[in-house]
């Protein structure tokens, strides 16, 4: 009974719907999430040196700019910072606050601009759909439900800033945890639309995920972390291609034809 009451109170302040109609519980403000994302990005930038390869930097920046440049509405207001990290692990991420990181190792797997567009599109969808906010909100709700109620209800409560501060400091906990399967699927499908809108052939996403499956081994990259089988992912993408192709054709007709590689 108490749990239901808590959820009801939390939902008043935090229940929303994703672009694919999935019910979302987000209780952090966008400003808080942006600050946490920026703090995590600063932390990661201290841990890993940037790539000094001008060509790699130009390629990644070009693809990322094409993706973020095709965002619409309030999402188009964000100024995105793109950084290439000298790290051979094939990985990439995007964080609230407009931060994109791509490891040089990813370029061994994402071998065309469309394949890189598929990864960055996927990561940017995590940000614009507020997936980190959901994850942090679930964490707070599960660990400190009662405290969270008073915090959410009153942003002037001293605990509010304290909690945000804690999450910002514990960036690995707050922002870099793996996403859930539903969020991964959402990032895949909406990421396909986004790459197509940016002028990248959405069919290239299939080759990318096949390359990733072959690369395998070691620590799973963000976009493989909690996903079901590669087969399921590729089948879901193939079913979405008929929706993404018209977006791609329209992008080309409007002159959005990136030449990054
Ligand atoms: Zn993902």
Tab-separated table of C-alpha atoms and ligand atoms in Angstrom:
chain	number	residue	atom	x	y	z
A	1	UNK	CA	0.000	0.000	0.000
A	2	UNK	CA	2.781	2.376	0.952
A	3	UNK	CA	4.660	1.441	-2.215
A	4	UNK	CA	1.622	2.239	-4.328
A	5	UNK	CA	1.173	5.569	-2.610
A	6	UNK	CA	4.823	6.414	-3.201
A	7	UNK	CA	4.611	5.462	-6.858
A	8	UNK	CA	1.479	7.545	-7.271
A	9	UNK	CA	3.212	10.582	-5.808
A	10	UNK	CA	6.300	9.991	-7.931
A	11	UNK	CA	4.184	9.627	-11.051
A	12	UNK	CA	2.453	12.947	-10.506
A	13	UNK	CA	5.793	14.631	-10.893
A	14	UNK	CA	7.615	12.257	-13.201
A	15	UNK	CA	5.572	10.034	-15.536
A	16	UNK	CA	5.988	10.710	-19.239
A	17	UNK	CA	5.811	8.877	-22.553
A	18	UNK	CA	8.669	8.162	-24.958
A	19	UNK	CA	8.482	8.844	-28.702
A	20	UNK	CA	7.587	5.181	-29.235
A	21	UNK	CA	4.773	5.370	-26.681
A	22	UNK	CA	6.612	3.663	-23.849
A	23	UNK	CA	5.689	4.878	-20.369
A	24	UNK	CA	8.643	6.599	-18.693
A	25	UNK	CA	9.326	7.623	-15.130
A	26	UNK	CA	11.662	10.622	-15.050
A	27	UNK	CA	11.978	12.652	-11.903
A	28	UNK	CA	15.228	14.543	-12.496
A	29	UNK	CA	15.121	17.931	-14.202
A	30	UNK	CA	16.856	18.267	-17.561
A	31	UNK	CA	19.213	20.803	-16.012
A	32	UNK	CA	20.296	18.272	-13.401
A	33	UNK	CA	20.793	15.575	-16.034
A	34	UNK	CA	22.799	17.975	-18.205
A	35	UNK	CA	25.069	18.780	-15.257
A	36	UNK	CA	25.555	15.104	-14.471
A	37	UNK	CA	26.340	14.330	-18.101
A	38	UNK	CA	28.864	17.158	-18.277
A	39	UNK	CA	30.512	16.002	-15.033
A	40	UNK	CA	30.761	12.433	-16.336
A	41	UNK	CA	32.235	13.671	-19.617
A	42	UNK	CA	34.872	15.717	-17.786
A	43	UNK	CA	35.739	12.672	-15.684
A	44	UNK	CA	36.016	10.382	-18.707
A	45	UNK	CA	38.098	12.963	-20.551
A	46	UNK	CA	40.600	12.910	-17.679
A	47	UNK	CA	40.854	9.123	-17.814
A	48	UNK	CA	41.389	8.684	-21.548
A	49	UNK	CA	43.568	10.818	-23.841
A	50	UNK	CA	42.030	12.340	-26.975
A	51	UNK	CA	42.983	11.041	-30.411
A	52	UNK	CA	45.568	13.257	-32.138
A	53	UNK	CA	44.666	11.815	-35.543
A	54	UNK	CA	43.237	14.729	-37.536
A	55	UNK	CA	41.569	12.459	-40.077
A	56	UNK	CA	39.772	10.375	-37.439
A	57	UNK	CA	38.655	13.507	-35.633
A	58	UNK	CA	37.315	15.027	-38.847
A	59	UNK	CA	35.406	11.868	-39.788
A	60	UNK	CA	33.757	11.435	-36.408
A	61	UNK	CA	32.922	15.126	-36.032
A	62	UNK	CA	31.402	15.196	-39.518
A	63	UNK	CA	29.111	12.226	-38.806
A	64	UNK	CA	28.155	13.494	-35.346
A	65	UNK	CA	27.376	16.968	-36.696
A	66	UNK	CA	25.181	15.483	-39.431
A	67	UNK	CA	23.234	13.492	-36.835
A	68	UNK	CA	22.803	16.267	-34.266
A	69	UNK	CA	22.168	18.813	-37.031
A	70	UNK	CA	19.054	16.900	-38.099
A	71	UNK	CA	17.411	17.043	-34.663
A	72	UNK	CA	14.217	19.095	-34.539
A	73	UNK	CA	12.167	20.988	-31.969
A	74	UNK	CA	13.654	21.584	-28.531
A	75	UNK	CA	16.314	18.948	-29.265
A	76	UNK	CA	17.816	21.248	-31.890
A	77	UNK	CA	18.804	23.807	-29.231
A	78	UNK	CA	21.601	21.709	-27.727
A	79	UNK	CA	25.199	22.541	-28.598
A	80	UNK	CA	26.991	19.211	-28.893
A	81	UNK	CA	30.608	18.584	-27.989
A	82	UNK	CA	32.267	15.688	-29.826
A	83	UNK	CA	35.447	13.997	-28.645
A	84	UNK	CA	37.451	11.123	-30.123
A	85	UNK	CA	39.226	9.078	-27.455
A	86	UNK	CA	42.467	7.189	-28.135
A	87	UNK	CA	41.081	3.857	-26.939
A	88	UNK	CA	41.095	0.648	-28.970
A	89	UNK	CA	37.857	-0.637	-27.415
A	90	UNK	CA	35.103	-0.348	-30.059
A	91	UNK	CA	32.726	1.891	-28.127
A	92	UNK	CA	30.835	5.167	-28.225
A	93	UNK	CA	28.480	7.045	-25.924
A	94	UNK	CA	26.409	10.190	-25.687
A	95	UNK	CA	25.532	11.974	-22.454
A	96	UNK	CA	22.936	14.518	-21.362
A	97	UNK	CA	24.233	18.033	-21.780
A	98	UNK	CA	25.228	17.390	-25.406
A	99	UNK	CA	28.329	15.265	-25.067
A	100	UNK	CA	29.410	12.614	-27.590
A	101	UNK	CA	32.431	10.355	-27.171
A	102	UNK	CA	33.754	7.922	-29.770
A	103	UNK	CA	36.703	5.582	-29.249
A	104	UNK	CA	39.188	5.218	-32.096
A	105	UNK	CA	38.641	1.453	-31.853
A	106	UNK	CA	35.087	1.886	-33.066
A	107	UNK	CA	36.406	2.926	-36.482
A	108	UNK	CA	37.753	-0.602	-36.926
A	109	UNK	CA	34.165	-1.858	-36.720
A	110	UNK	CA	32.119	1.059	-38.090
A	111	UNK	CA	33.856	1.131	-41.444
A	112	UNK	CA	31.615	3.493	-43.401
A	113	UNK	CA	30.047	6.825	-42.548
A	114	UNK	CA	26.625	5.156	-42.495
A	115	UNK	CA	27.804	2.537	-40.019
A	116	UNK	CA	29.221	5.229	-37.734
A	117	UNK	CA	25.997	7.181	-38.224
A	118	UNK	CA	24.068	4.144	-36.953
A	119	UNK	CA	26.099	4.062	-33.723
A	120	UNK	CA	25.955	7.809	-33.076
A	121	UNK	CA	22.250	7.905	-33.964
A	122	UNK	CA	21.626	5.149	-31.421
A	123	UNK	CA	23.597	6.974	-28.725
A	124	UNK	CA	21.962	10.354	-29.356
A	125	UNK	CA	18.503	8.758	-29.031
A	126	UNK	CA	19.448	7.589	-25.532
A	127	UNK	CA	20.000	11.272	-24.693
A	128	UNK	CA	17.002	12.882	-26.388
A	129	UNK	CA	14.639	10.225	-25.014
A	130	UNK	CA	15.923	10.834	-21.480
A	131	UNK	CA	17.043	7.255	-20.864
A	132	UNK	CA	19.674	8.274	-18.288
A	133	UNK	CA	17.020	10.217	-16.420
A	134	UNK	CA	14.858	7.079	-16.258
A	135	UNK	CA	17.768	5.047	-14.987
A	136	UNK	CA	18.755	7.548	-12.305
A	137	UNK	CA	15.105	7.970	-11.302
A	138	UNK	CA	14.655	4.217	-10.935
A	139	UNK	CA	17.822	4.073	-8.863
A	140	UNK	CA	16.622	6.774	-6.501
A	141	UNK	CA	13.112	5.330	-6.288
A	142	UNK	CA	14.379	1.870	-5.431
A	143	UNK	CA	16.994	2.933	-2.896
A	144	UNK	CA	15.433	5.851	-1.142
A	145	UNK	CA	11.783	5.937	-2.125
A	146	UNK	CA	10.560	7.763	0.929
A	147	UNK	CA	13.302	10.362	0.854
A	148	UNK	CA	12.831	10.752	-2.877
A	149	UNK	CA	9.205	11.716	-2.405
A	150	UNK	CA	10.095	14.717	-0.287
A	151	UNK	CA	12.971	15.596	-2.601
A	152	UNK	CA	10.877	15.487	-5.759
A	153	UNK	CA	8.020	17.315	-4.133
A	154	UNK	CA	10.256	20.191	-3.152
A	155	UNK	CA	13.266	21.292	-5.174
A	156	UNK	CA	14.067	23.879	-2.481
A	157	UNK	CA	14.599	21.016	-0.007
A	158	UNK	CA	18.333	20.990	0.851
A	159	UNK	CA	18.350	17.246	0.142
A	160	UNK	CA	17.482	17.895	-3.475
A	161	UNK	CA	20.822	19.509	-4.204
A	162	UNK	CA	22.568	16.953	-2.044
A	163	UNK	CA	21.105	14.061	-3.998
A	164	UNK	CA	21.945	15.647	-7.321
A	165	UNK	CA	25.460	16.278	-6.038
A	166	UNK	CA	25.870	12.673	-4.979
A	167	UNK	CA	24.737	11.412	-8.334
A	168	UNK	CA	26.991	13.832	-10.133
A	169	UNK	CA	29.984	12.689	-8.114
A	170	UNK	CA	29.161	9.031	-8.624
A	171	UNK	CA	29.116	9.397	-12.378
A	172	UNK	CA	29.764	5.724	-12.986
A	173	UNK	CA	26.650	4.933	-10.988
A	174	UNK	CA	24.426	7.730	-12.166
A	175	UNK	CA	25.106	8.133	-15.857
A	176	UNK	CA	27.202	5.250	-17.134
A	177	UNK	CA	25.212	2.205	-16.023
A	178	UNK	CA	23.924	-0.047	-18.808
A	179	UNK	CA	20.511	0.756	-20.230
A	180	UNK	CA	17.633	-1.702	-20.167
A	181	UNK	CA	16.505	-3.762	-23.113
A	182	UNK	CA	13.470	-1.615	-23.851
A	183	UNK	CA	15.684	1.471	-23.956
A	184	UNK	CA	18.186	-0.288	-26.229
A	185	UNK	CA	15.414	-1.279	-28.621
A	186	UNK	CA	14.096	2.287	-28.596
A	187	UNK	CA	17.588	3.618	-29.335
A	188	UNK	CA	17.947	1.140	-32.206
A	189	UNK	CA	14.633	1.949	-33.867
A	190	UNK	CA	14.606	5.722	-33.356
A	191	UNK	CA	18.339	5.796	-34.097
A	192	UNK	CA	17.567	4.286	-37.482
A	193	UNK	CA	15.076	7.089	-38.195
A	194	UNK	CA	17.585	9.668	-36.983
A	195	UNK	CA	20.473	8.434	-39.140
A	196	UNK	CA	18.152	8.331	-42.157
A	197	UNK	CA	16.953	11.874	-41.494
A	198	UNK	CA	20.606	12.948	-41.361
A	199	UNK	CA	21.165	11.488	-44.839
A	200	UNK	CA	22.829	8.166	-43.972
A	201	UNK	CA	21.505	4.997	-45.627
A	202	UNK	CA	19.619	3.195	-42.828
A	203	UNK	CA	20.371	-0.184	-44.420
A	204	UNK	CA	23.984	0.286	-43.342
A	205	UNK	CA	22.938	-0.243	-39.731
A	206	UNK	CA	22.496	-3.949	-40.460
A	207	UNK	CA	26.123	-4.317	-41.580
A	208	UNK	CA	27.273	-2.387	-38.512
A	209	UNK	CA	25.566	-4.697	-36.046
A	210	UNK	CA	26.836	-7.712	-37.980
A	211	UNK	CA	30.384	-6.319	-37.728
A	212	UNK	CA	29.878	-5.786	-34.022
A	213	UNK	CA	28.685	-9.351	-33.554
A	214	UNK	CA	31.838	-10.608	-35.284
A	215	UNK	CA	34.125	-8.326	-33.263
A	216	UNK	CA	32.649	-9.643	-29.971
A	217	UNK	CA	34.912	-10.600	-27.082
A	218	UNK	CA	36.087	-8.638	-24.059
A	219	UNK	CA	34.019	-5.976	-22.349
A	220	UNK	CA	30.757	-5.512	-24.264
A	221	UNK	CA	30.407	-2.009	-25.702
A	222	UNK	CA	27.564	0.205	-24.472
A	223	UNK	CA	25.321	-0.622	-27.406
A	224	UNK	CA	25.667	-4.386	-26.886
A	225	UNK	CA	25.540	-4.354	-23.102
A	226	UNK	CA	22.030	-5.455	-22.292
A	227	UNK	CA	20.694	-6.267	-25.692
A	228	UNK	CA	19.079	-9.606	-26.546
A	229	UNK	CA	20.622	-11.601	-29.374
A	230	UNK	CA	22.155	-9.996	-32.447
A	231	UNK	CA	19.556	-11.897	-34.465
A	232	UNK	CA	16.675	-10.208	-32.641
A	233	UNK	CA	18.268	-6.806	-32.968
A	234	UNK	CA	18.876	-7.210	-36.699
A	235	UNK	CA	15.351	-8.535	-37.294
A	236	UNK	CA	13.872	-5.531	-35.442
A	237	UNK	CA	15.991	-3.181	-37.540
A	238	UNK	CA	15.006	-4.869	-40.785
A	239	UNK	CA	11.347	-4.388	-39.873
A	240	UNK	CA	11.989	-0.672	-39.291
A	241	UNK	CA	13.834	-0.095	-42.604
A	242	UNK	CA	10.576	0.547	-44.567
A	243	UNK	CA	9.826	3.436	-42.172
A	244	UNK	CA	13.361	4.835	-42.299
A	245	UNK	CA	13.883	4.637	-46.084
A	246	UNK	CA	11.426	7.461	-46.954
A	247	UNK	CA	13.201	9.652	-44.384
A	248	UNK	CA	16.498	8.870	-46.123
A	249	UNK	CA	15.045	9.650	-49.568
A	250	UNK	CA	13.640	12.942	-48.258
A	251	UNK	CA	16.983	13.857	-46.691
A	252	UNK	CA	18.764	13.295	-50.010
A	253	UNK	CA	16.121	15.288	-51.878
A	254	UNK	CA	16.689	18.173	-49.474
A	255	UNK	CA	20.441	18.041	-50.036
A	256	UNK	CA	21.450	16.332	-46.801
A	257	UNK	CA	24.192	14.145	-48.263
A	258	UNK	CA	27.046	13.948	-45.769
A	259	UNK	CA	30.510	13.135	-47.120
A	260	UNK	CA	32.489	12.255	-44.008
A	261	UNK	CA	34.626	9.237	-44.947
B	1	LIG	ZN1	22.422	1.713	-26.276
